[in-house]
Coordinates of C-alpha atoms in Angstrom, one line a residue:
X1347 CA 59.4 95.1 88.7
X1348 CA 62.1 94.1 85.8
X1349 CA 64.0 96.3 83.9
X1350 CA 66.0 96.0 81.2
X1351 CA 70.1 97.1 81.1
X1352 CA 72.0 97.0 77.5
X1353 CA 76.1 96.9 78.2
X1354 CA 77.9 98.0 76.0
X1355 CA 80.9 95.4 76.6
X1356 CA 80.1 93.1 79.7
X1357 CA 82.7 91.0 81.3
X1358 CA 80.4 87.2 81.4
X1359 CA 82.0 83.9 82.9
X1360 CA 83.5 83.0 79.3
X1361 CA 85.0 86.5 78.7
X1362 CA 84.5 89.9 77.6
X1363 CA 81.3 89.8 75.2
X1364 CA 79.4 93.1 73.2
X1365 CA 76.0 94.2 73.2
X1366 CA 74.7 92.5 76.5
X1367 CA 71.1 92.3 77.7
X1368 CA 70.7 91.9 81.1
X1369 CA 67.6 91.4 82.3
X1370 CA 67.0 92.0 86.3
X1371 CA 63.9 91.0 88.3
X1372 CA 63.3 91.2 92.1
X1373 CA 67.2 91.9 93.2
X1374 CA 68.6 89.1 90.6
X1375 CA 70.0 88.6 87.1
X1376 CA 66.4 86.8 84.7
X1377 CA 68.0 86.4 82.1
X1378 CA 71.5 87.5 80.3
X1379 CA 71.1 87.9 76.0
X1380 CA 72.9 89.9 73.1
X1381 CA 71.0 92.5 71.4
X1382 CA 70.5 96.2 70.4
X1383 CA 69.2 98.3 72.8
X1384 CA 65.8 98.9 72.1
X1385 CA 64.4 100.6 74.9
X1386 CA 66.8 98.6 77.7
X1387 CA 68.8 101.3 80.0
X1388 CA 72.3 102.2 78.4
X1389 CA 75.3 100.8 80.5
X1390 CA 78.6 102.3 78.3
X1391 CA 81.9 101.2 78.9
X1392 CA 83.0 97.6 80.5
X1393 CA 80.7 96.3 82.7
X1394 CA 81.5 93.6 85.2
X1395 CA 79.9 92.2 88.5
X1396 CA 79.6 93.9 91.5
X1397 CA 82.6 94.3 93.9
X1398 CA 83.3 93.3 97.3
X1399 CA 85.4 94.3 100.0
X1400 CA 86.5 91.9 101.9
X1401 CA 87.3 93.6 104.7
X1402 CA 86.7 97.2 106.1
X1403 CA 86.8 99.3 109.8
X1404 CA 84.8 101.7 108.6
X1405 CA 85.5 104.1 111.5
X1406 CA 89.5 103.9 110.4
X1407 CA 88.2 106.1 107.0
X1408 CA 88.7 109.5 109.7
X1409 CA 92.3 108.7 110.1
X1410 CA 92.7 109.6 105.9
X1411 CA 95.4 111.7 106.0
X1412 CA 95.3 112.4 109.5
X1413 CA 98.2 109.6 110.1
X1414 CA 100.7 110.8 107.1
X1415 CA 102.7 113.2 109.5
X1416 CA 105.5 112.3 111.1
X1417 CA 107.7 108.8 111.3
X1418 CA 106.5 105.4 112.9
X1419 CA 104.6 102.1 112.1
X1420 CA 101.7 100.2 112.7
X1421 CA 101.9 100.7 116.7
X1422 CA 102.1 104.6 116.0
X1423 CA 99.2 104.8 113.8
X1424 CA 97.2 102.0 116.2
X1425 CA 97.2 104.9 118.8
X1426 CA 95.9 107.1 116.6
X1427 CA 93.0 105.1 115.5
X1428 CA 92.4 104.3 119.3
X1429 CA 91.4 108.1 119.8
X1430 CA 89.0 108.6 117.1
X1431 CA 87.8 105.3 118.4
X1432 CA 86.9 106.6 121.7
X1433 CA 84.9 109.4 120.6
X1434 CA 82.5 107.8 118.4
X1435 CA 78.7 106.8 119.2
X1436 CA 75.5 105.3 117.8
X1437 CA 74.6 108.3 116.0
X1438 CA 77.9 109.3 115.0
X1439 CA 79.0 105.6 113.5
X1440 CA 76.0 105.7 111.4
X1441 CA 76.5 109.2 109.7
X1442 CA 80.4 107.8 109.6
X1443 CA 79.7 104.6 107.9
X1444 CA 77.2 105.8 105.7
X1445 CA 79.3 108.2 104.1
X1446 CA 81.7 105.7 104.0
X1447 CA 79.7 103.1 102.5
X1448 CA 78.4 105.5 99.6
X1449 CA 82.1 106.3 99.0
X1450 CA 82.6 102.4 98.4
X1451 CA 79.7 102.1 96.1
X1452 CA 80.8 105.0 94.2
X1453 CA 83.7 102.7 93.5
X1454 CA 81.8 99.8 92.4
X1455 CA 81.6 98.0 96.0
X1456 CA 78.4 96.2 96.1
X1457 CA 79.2 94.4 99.1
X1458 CA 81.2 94.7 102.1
X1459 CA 82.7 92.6 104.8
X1460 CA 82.7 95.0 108.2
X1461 CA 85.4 93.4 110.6
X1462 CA 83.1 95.1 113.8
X1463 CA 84.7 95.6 117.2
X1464 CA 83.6 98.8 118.4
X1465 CA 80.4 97.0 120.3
X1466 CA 80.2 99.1 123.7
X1467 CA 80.2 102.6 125.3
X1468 CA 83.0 104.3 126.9
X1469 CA 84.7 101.8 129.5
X1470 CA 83.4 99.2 128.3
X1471 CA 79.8 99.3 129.3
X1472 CA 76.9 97.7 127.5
X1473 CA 74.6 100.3 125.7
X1474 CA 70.8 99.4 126.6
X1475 CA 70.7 97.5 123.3
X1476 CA 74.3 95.9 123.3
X1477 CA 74.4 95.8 119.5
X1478 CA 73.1 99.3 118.7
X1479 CA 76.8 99.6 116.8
X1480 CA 76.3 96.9 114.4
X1481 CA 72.8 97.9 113.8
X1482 CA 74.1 101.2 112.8
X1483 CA 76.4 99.7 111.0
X1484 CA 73.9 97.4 108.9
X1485 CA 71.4 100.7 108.6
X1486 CA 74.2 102.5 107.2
X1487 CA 75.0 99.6 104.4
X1488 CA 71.0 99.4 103.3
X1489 CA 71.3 103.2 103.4
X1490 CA 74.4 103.3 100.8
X1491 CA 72.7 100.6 98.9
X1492 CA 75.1 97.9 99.8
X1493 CA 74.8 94.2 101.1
X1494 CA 76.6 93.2 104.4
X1495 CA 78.5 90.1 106.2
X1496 CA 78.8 92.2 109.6
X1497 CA 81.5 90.1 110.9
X1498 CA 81.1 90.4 114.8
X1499 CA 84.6 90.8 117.0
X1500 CA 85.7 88.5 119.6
X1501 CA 88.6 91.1 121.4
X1502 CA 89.1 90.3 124.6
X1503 CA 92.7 91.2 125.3
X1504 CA 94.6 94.1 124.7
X1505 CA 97.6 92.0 123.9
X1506 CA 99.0 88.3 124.7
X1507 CA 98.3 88.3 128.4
X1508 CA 97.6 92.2 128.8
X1509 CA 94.3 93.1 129.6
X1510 CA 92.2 96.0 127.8
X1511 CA 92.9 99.3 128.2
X1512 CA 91.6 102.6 127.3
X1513 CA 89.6 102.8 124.0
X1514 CA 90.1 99.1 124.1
X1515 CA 88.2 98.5 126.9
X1516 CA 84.7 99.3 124.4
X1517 CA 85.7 96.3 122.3
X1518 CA 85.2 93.2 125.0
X1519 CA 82.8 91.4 126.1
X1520 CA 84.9 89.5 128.9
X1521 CA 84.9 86.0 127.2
X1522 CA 83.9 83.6 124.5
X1523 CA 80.7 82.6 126.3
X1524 CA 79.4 86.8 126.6
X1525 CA 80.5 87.7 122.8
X1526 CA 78.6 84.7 121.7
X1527 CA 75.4 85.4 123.5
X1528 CA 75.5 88.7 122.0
X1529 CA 76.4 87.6 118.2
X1530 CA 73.8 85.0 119.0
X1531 CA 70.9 87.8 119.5
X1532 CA 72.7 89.8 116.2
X1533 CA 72.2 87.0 114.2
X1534 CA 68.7 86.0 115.4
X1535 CA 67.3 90.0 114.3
X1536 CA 68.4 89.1 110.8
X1537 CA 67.7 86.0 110.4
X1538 CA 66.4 85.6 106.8
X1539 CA 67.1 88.7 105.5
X1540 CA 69.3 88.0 102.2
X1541 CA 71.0 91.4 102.3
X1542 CA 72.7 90.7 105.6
X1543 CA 74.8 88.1 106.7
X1544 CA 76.1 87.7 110.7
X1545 CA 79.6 86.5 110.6
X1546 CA 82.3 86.0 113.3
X1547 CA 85.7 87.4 113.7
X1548 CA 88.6 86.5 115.8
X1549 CA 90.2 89.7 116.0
X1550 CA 93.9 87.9 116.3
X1551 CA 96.1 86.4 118.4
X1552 CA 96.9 89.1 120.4
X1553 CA 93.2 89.4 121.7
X1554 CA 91.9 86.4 121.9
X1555 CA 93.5 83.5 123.9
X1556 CA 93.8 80.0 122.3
X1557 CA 91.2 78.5 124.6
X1558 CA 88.9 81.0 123.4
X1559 CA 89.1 80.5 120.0
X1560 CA 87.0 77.4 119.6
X1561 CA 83.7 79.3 121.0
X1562 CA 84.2 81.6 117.7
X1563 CA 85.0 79.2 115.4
X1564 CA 81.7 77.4 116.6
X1565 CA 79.8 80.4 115.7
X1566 CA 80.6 79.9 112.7
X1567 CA 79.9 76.4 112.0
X1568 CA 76.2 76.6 113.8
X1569 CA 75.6 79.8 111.5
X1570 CA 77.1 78.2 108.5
X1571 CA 78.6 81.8 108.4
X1572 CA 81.9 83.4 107.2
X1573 CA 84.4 83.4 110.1
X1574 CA 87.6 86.3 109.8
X1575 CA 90.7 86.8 111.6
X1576 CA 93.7 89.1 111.4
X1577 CA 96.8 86.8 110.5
X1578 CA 100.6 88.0 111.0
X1579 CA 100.2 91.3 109.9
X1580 CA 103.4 92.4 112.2
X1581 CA 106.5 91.0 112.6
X1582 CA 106.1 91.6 116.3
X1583 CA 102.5 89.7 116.8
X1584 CA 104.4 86.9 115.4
X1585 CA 107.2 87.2 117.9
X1586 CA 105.2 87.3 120.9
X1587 CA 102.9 84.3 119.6
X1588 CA 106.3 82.5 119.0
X1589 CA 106.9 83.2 122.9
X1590 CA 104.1 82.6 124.3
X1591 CA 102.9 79.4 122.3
X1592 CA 105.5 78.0 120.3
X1593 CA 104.0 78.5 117.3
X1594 CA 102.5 80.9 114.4
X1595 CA 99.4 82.3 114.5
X1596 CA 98.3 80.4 111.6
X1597 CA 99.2 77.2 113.6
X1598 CA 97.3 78.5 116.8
X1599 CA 94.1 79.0 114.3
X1600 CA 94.8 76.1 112.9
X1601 CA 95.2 74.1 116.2
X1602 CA 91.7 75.2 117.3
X1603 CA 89.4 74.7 114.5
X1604 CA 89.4 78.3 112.8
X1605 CA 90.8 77.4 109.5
X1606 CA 88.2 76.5 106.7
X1607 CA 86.9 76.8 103.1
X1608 CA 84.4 79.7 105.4
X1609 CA 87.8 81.3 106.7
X1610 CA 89.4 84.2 105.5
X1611 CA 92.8 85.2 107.2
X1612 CA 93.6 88.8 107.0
X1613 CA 96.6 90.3 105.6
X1614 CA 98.9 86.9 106.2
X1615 CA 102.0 89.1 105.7
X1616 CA 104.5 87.2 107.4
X1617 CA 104.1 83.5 106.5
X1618 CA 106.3 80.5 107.0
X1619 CA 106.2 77.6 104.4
X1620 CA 104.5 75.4 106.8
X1621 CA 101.8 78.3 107.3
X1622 CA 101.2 78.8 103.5
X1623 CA 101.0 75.0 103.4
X1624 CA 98.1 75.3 106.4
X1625 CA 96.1 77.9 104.6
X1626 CA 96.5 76.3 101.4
X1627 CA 95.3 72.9 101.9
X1628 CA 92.3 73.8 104.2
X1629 CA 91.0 76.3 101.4
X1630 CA 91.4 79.2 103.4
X1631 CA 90.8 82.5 101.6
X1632 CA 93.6 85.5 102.2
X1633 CA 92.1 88.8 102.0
X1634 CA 95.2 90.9 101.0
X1635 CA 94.6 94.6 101.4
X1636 CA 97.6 96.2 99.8
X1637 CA 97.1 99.7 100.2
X1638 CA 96.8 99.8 103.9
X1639 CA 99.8 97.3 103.9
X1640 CA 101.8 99.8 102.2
X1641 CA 100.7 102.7 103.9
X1642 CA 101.3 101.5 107.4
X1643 CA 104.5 99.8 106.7
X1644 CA 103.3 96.2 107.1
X1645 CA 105.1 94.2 104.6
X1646 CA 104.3 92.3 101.1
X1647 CA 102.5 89.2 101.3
X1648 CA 103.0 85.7 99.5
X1649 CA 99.9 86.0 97.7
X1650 CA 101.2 84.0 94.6
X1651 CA 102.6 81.0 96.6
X1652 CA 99.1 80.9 98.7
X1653 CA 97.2 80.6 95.4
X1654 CA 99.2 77.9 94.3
X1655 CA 98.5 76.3 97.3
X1656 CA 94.7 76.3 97.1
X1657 CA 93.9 79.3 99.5
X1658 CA 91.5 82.1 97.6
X1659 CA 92.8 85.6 97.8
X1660 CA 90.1 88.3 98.2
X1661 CA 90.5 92.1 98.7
X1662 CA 89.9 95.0 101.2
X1663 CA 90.5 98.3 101.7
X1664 CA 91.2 97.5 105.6
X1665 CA 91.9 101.1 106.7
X1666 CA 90.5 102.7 104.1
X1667 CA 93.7 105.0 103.0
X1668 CA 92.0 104.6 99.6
X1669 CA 88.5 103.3 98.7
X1670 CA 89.7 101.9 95.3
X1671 CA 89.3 98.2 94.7
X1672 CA 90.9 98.1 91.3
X1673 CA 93.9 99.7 93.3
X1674 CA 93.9 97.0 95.6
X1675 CA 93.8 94.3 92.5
X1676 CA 96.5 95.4 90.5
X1677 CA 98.6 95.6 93.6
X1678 CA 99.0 92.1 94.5
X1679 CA 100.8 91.5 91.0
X1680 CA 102.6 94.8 91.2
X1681 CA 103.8 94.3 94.6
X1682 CA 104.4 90.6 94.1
X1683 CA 106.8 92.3 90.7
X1684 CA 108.6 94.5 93.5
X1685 CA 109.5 91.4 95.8
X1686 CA 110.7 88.5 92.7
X1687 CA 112.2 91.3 90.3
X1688 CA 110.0 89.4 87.9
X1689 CA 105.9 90.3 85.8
X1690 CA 103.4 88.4 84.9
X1691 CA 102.8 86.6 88.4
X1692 CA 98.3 87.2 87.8
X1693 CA 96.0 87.5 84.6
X1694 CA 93.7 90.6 84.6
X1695 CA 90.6 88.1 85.1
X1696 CA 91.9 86.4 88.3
X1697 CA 92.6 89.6 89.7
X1698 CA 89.1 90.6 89.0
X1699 CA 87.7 87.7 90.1
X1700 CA 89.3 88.4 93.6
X1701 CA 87.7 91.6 93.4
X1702 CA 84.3 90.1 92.1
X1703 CA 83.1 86.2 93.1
X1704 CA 86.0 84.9 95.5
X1705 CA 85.2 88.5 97.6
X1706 CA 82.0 87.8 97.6
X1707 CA 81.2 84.0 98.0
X1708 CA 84.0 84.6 101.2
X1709 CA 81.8 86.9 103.0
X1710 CA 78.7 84.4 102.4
X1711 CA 77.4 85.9 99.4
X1712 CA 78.4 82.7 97.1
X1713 CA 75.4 83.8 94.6
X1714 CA 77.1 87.2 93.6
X1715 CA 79.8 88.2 91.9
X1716 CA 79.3 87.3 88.0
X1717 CA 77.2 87.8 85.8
X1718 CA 74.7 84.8 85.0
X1719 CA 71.1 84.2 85.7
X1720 CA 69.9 83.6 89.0
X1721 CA 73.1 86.1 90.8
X1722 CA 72.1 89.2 92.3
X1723 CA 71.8 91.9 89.8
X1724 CA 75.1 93.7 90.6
X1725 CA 76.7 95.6 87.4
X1726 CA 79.4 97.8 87.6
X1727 CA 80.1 99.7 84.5
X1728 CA 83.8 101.4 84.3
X1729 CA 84.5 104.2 81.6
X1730 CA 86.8 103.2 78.7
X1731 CA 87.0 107.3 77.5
X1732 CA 88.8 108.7 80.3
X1733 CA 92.4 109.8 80.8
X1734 CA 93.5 106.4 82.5
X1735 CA 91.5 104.2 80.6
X1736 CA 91.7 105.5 76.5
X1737 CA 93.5 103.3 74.2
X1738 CA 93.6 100.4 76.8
X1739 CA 91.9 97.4 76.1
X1740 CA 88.5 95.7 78.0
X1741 CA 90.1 94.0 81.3
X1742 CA 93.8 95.0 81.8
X1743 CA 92.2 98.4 81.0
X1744 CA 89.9 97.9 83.9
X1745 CA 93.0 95.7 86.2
X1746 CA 95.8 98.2 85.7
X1747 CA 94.5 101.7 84.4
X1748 CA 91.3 102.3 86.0
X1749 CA 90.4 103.4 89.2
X1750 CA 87.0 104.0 91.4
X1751 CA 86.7 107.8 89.1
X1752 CA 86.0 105.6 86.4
X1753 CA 83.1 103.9 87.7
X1754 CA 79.9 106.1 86.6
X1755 CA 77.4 103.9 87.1
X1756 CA 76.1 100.9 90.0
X1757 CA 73.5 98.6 90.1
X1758 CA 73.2 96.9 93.5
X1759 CA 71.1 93.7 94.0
X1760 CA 68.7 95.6 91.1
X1761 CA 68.5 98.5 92.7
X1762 CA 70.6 102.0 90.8
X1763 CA 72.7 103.6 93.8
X1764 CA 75.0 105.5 91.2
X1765 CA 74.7 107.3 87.8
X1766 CA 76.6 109.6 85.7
X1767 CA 78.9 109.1 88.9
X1768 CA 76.6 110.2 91.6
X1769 CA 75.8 108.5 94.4
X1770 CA 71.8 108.7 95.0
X1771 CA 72.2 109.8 98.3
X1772 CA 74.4 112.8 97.0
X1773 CA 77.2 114.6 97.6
X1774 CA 79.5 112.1 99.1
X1775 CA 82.8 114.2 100.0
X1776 CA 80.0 116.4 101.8
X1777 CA 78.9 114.1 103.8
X1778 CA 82.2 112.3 104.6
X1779 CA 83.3 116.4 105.5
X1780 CA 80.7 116.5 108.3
X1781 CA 80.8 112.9 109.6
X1782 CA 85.0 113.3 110.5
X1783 CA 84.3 116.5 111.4
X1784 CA 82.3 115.4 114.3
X1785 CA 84.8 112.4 115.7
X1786 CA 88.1 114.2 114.9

C-alpha cells in the first residue's frame, strides 16, 4: 500500500525545506519530492523524523507525582519505585506500558529503548515462560504503534557485594551464564522481525560484578545488538566503586569489554577527565535524560565536553517525570548554560538530531531517524500556531518552544498512530488513570 504525505515545512538532511512530498511504501520512505499537494495527506506545521527514547522503565511512569512529597534523593525515591515494583504482573505491565507507550507516541516517540529488569515473579521465581515480562513489554510497543530495542537486564546484586533483597530479588537471574540463556531464547522469538530489536543491559556497577560483565558484553557482540548500562549517576555508586575496585565505573566497563560504538552509557553524571576521554574515544553514546536528572537530584552532566570527545549523546525520559522529548533536548544546552554561566553550547539541529538519528541508530535502528528514501517512514509533524510555538521560527521553534502538546500528528514505520492529537487507541490519560490505579 503507498500513500502519499505533503508537509508543509519538513526538516530533510540539508535543512528545513517547504512543500515536501513524501512518499511511503511498506513501513519506509519511496521517495522524498517538492510539490503542491494534490491529493497527498496534509501534514501542517514542521515536520521532522520520528523520535526516540533512548531509554525508558516504563513501570517508573506510576511514580508521576507520587515521589514529589517530602525531602530526599535518589535512594528515597529508589524505595519508592521498589514498591510499585513488587506489585506488578504480566497483565498489569502490559496495560501499564501500553498506556505508557501511547503517551510517548503522542509526543512524537517512534521508538523506544526499554532498559528491562523486572523479569520474574515475586521472590524471584521464574514465571512458566521466563520472559512473559518482556513479551508484554514488546506487545505493548506494537500495540502503541512503536518500534522496540528491549534491552534485557543483567542485575544480579543488590549493591557492591550485597545480595538482592526484597522487590529486587524479581530482577536476577543468579549469574551471567542464566541471564544469558534467557536473553538468548528472547532474542531467538524475534529473530527477524524489523520492529524489534533484543539488546543487553548491564544494569551498573552496583549489580553486576566485574567478572560478570564480559558474559553481557558478549551478548552483544554475537547479536550485533545495542548494549546499555547505567554510568555514575550518584556520587555514592562512584564512591563505593572507588572502594571496592580502584577505579570508576567507566574504567570497570571499560576494563571488561563494555565500551563501544553499540554502547550507550546512561546518565554519566559524574565524570572524570580520564572517563570523558574513555567514552569519547571508543565512540560511546551518552544518553542524557535531563528531566529525571533534575527531578531526583542527580547532578548535571558534561554533555558538551563528551561530544567534543567523539561520544554521541542521545535522550530519554528515564523515569518518565515527563514524556517530552523536546524537553529533554533543549535541556542539555540549558542545563549545560546553568553550570558555565555561558549560551550557545548546541545548535537547534544537533539537539534534534540527538532526539532523532543518534537515538535511534543507538538502539539498533541505524535506518531511522531522517528523512530520506529507504528510512522507515517516521514523520512527526509539530504545530507552529500554538501559544509556545507562534512567531518562532522552524527548528529553535521546535528545540526551545515546543513541547509533546504540539505534536498533532505521527506516522510510525508508515503506519498513522496519531491525528489531530489523538492517539488511535484513544484516550490516553484514561487509560494511564486505570493502569496506576491498579499497581499503586
Amino acid at each position: 500500500m503507498s500513500v502519499t504525505y505533503w508537509c508543509e515545512r519538513a526538516w530533510l538532511p540539508g535543512g528545513v525545506a517547504e512543500s515536501v512530498l513524501v512518499e511511503v511504501e511498506g513501513g519506509r520512505i519511496a521517495a522524498i519530492g517538492h510539490g503542491e499537494p494534490g491529493a497527498a495527506q496534509r501534514l501542517a506545521g514542521l515536520t521532522v523524523p520520528g523520535l526516540a527514547n533512548a531509554h525508558s522503565h516504563a513501570f517508573h511512569r506510576a511514580l508521576r507525582g507520587a515521589t514529589q512529597t517530602g525531602a530526599g534523593d535518589f535512594w528515597t525515591w529508589r524505595t519508592q519505585m521498589y514498591e510499585v515494583a513488587a506489585r506488578l504482573d504480566p497483565d498489569t505491565y502490559l496495560d501499564l506500558a501500553r498506556a505508557v507507550y501511547a503517551e510517548m507516541a503522542l509526543a512524537g516517540v517512534t521508538t523506544v529503548g526499554e532498559f528491562h529488569y523486572l523479569h520474574h515473579a515475586p521472590g524471584g521465581r521464574p514465571y512458566q515462560d521466563p520472559n512473559v515480562m518482556g513479551h508484554a513489554l514488546i506487545q505493548a510497543a506494537r500495540d502503541a504503534g512503536l518500534r522496540v530495542a528491549l534491552l534485557d537486564t543483567c542485575y544480579l546484586t543488590g549493591g557492591i557485594g550485597t545480595p538482592l533483597s526484597g522487590a529486587q530479588e524479581r530482577f536476577g537471574d543468579g549469574d551471567a551464564e542464566r541471564w544469558a540463556a534467557r536473553a538468548e531464547d528472547l532474542a531467538a522469538a524475534y529473530e527477524g522481525q524489523p520492529d524489534v530489536e533484543i539488546g543487553a543491559a548491564i544494569h551498573s556497577v552496583r549489580a553486576v560484578p566485574p567478572e560478570q560483565m564480559a558474559t553481557v558484553a558478549e551478548f552483544s557482540h554475537r547479536h550485533a545488538a545495542p548494549l546499555h548500562a547505567h554510568v555514575s549517576e550518584q556520587r555514592a555508586e562512584n564512591a563505593a566503586c572507588a572502594e571496592r575496585y580502584a577505579a570508576t565505573p567507566v574504567e570497570v566497563l571499560h576494563e571488561h569489554g563494555a565500551l563501544g560504538p553499540r554502547s550507550t552509557a546512561v546518565h554519566a553524571t559524574h565524570l572524570t577527565d580520564v572517563d570523558v576521554e574513555l567514552l569519547g574515544h571508543s565512540r560511546t553514546y551518552v544518553c542524557m535524560c535531563p528531566t529525571t536528572e533534575r527531578d531526583l537530584a542527580d547532578g548535571i552532566g558534561p554533555a558538551r565536553a563528551l561530544a567534543d570527545r567523539g561520544a554521541r549523546i542521545t535522550l530519554g525520559s528515564d523515569s518518565h517525570a515527563v514524556i517530552d522529548l523536546f524537553e529533554e533536548a533543549r535541556a542539555v544546552e540549558l542545563d549545560e548554560r546553568l553550570a558555565s554561566e555561558r549560551r550557545g553550547h548546541w545548535r537547534a539541529a544537533d539537539l534534534l538530531a540527538a532526539a532523532t538519528c543518534d537515538g535511534q541508530a543507538s538502539l539498533g535502528f541505524p535506518d531511522a531517524g531522517e528523512l530520506v528514501p529507504g528510512a522507515w517512514a517516521d514523520l512527526v509533524s509539530v504545530r507552529l500556531d500554538s501559544v509556545r510555538t507562534a512567531g518562532a521560527g522552524d527548528l529553535e521553534a521546535v528545540v526551545f518552544a515546543a513541547t509533546a502538546a504540539d505534536v498533532h500528528s505521527v506516522v510510525s514505520g508508515g503506519r498513522r498512530v496519531v491525528a489531530e492529537g489523538r492517539h488511535v487507541l484513544g484516550d490516553v490519560g484514561s487509560m494511564l488513570a486505570e493502569a496506576i490505579g491498579r499497581v499503586r
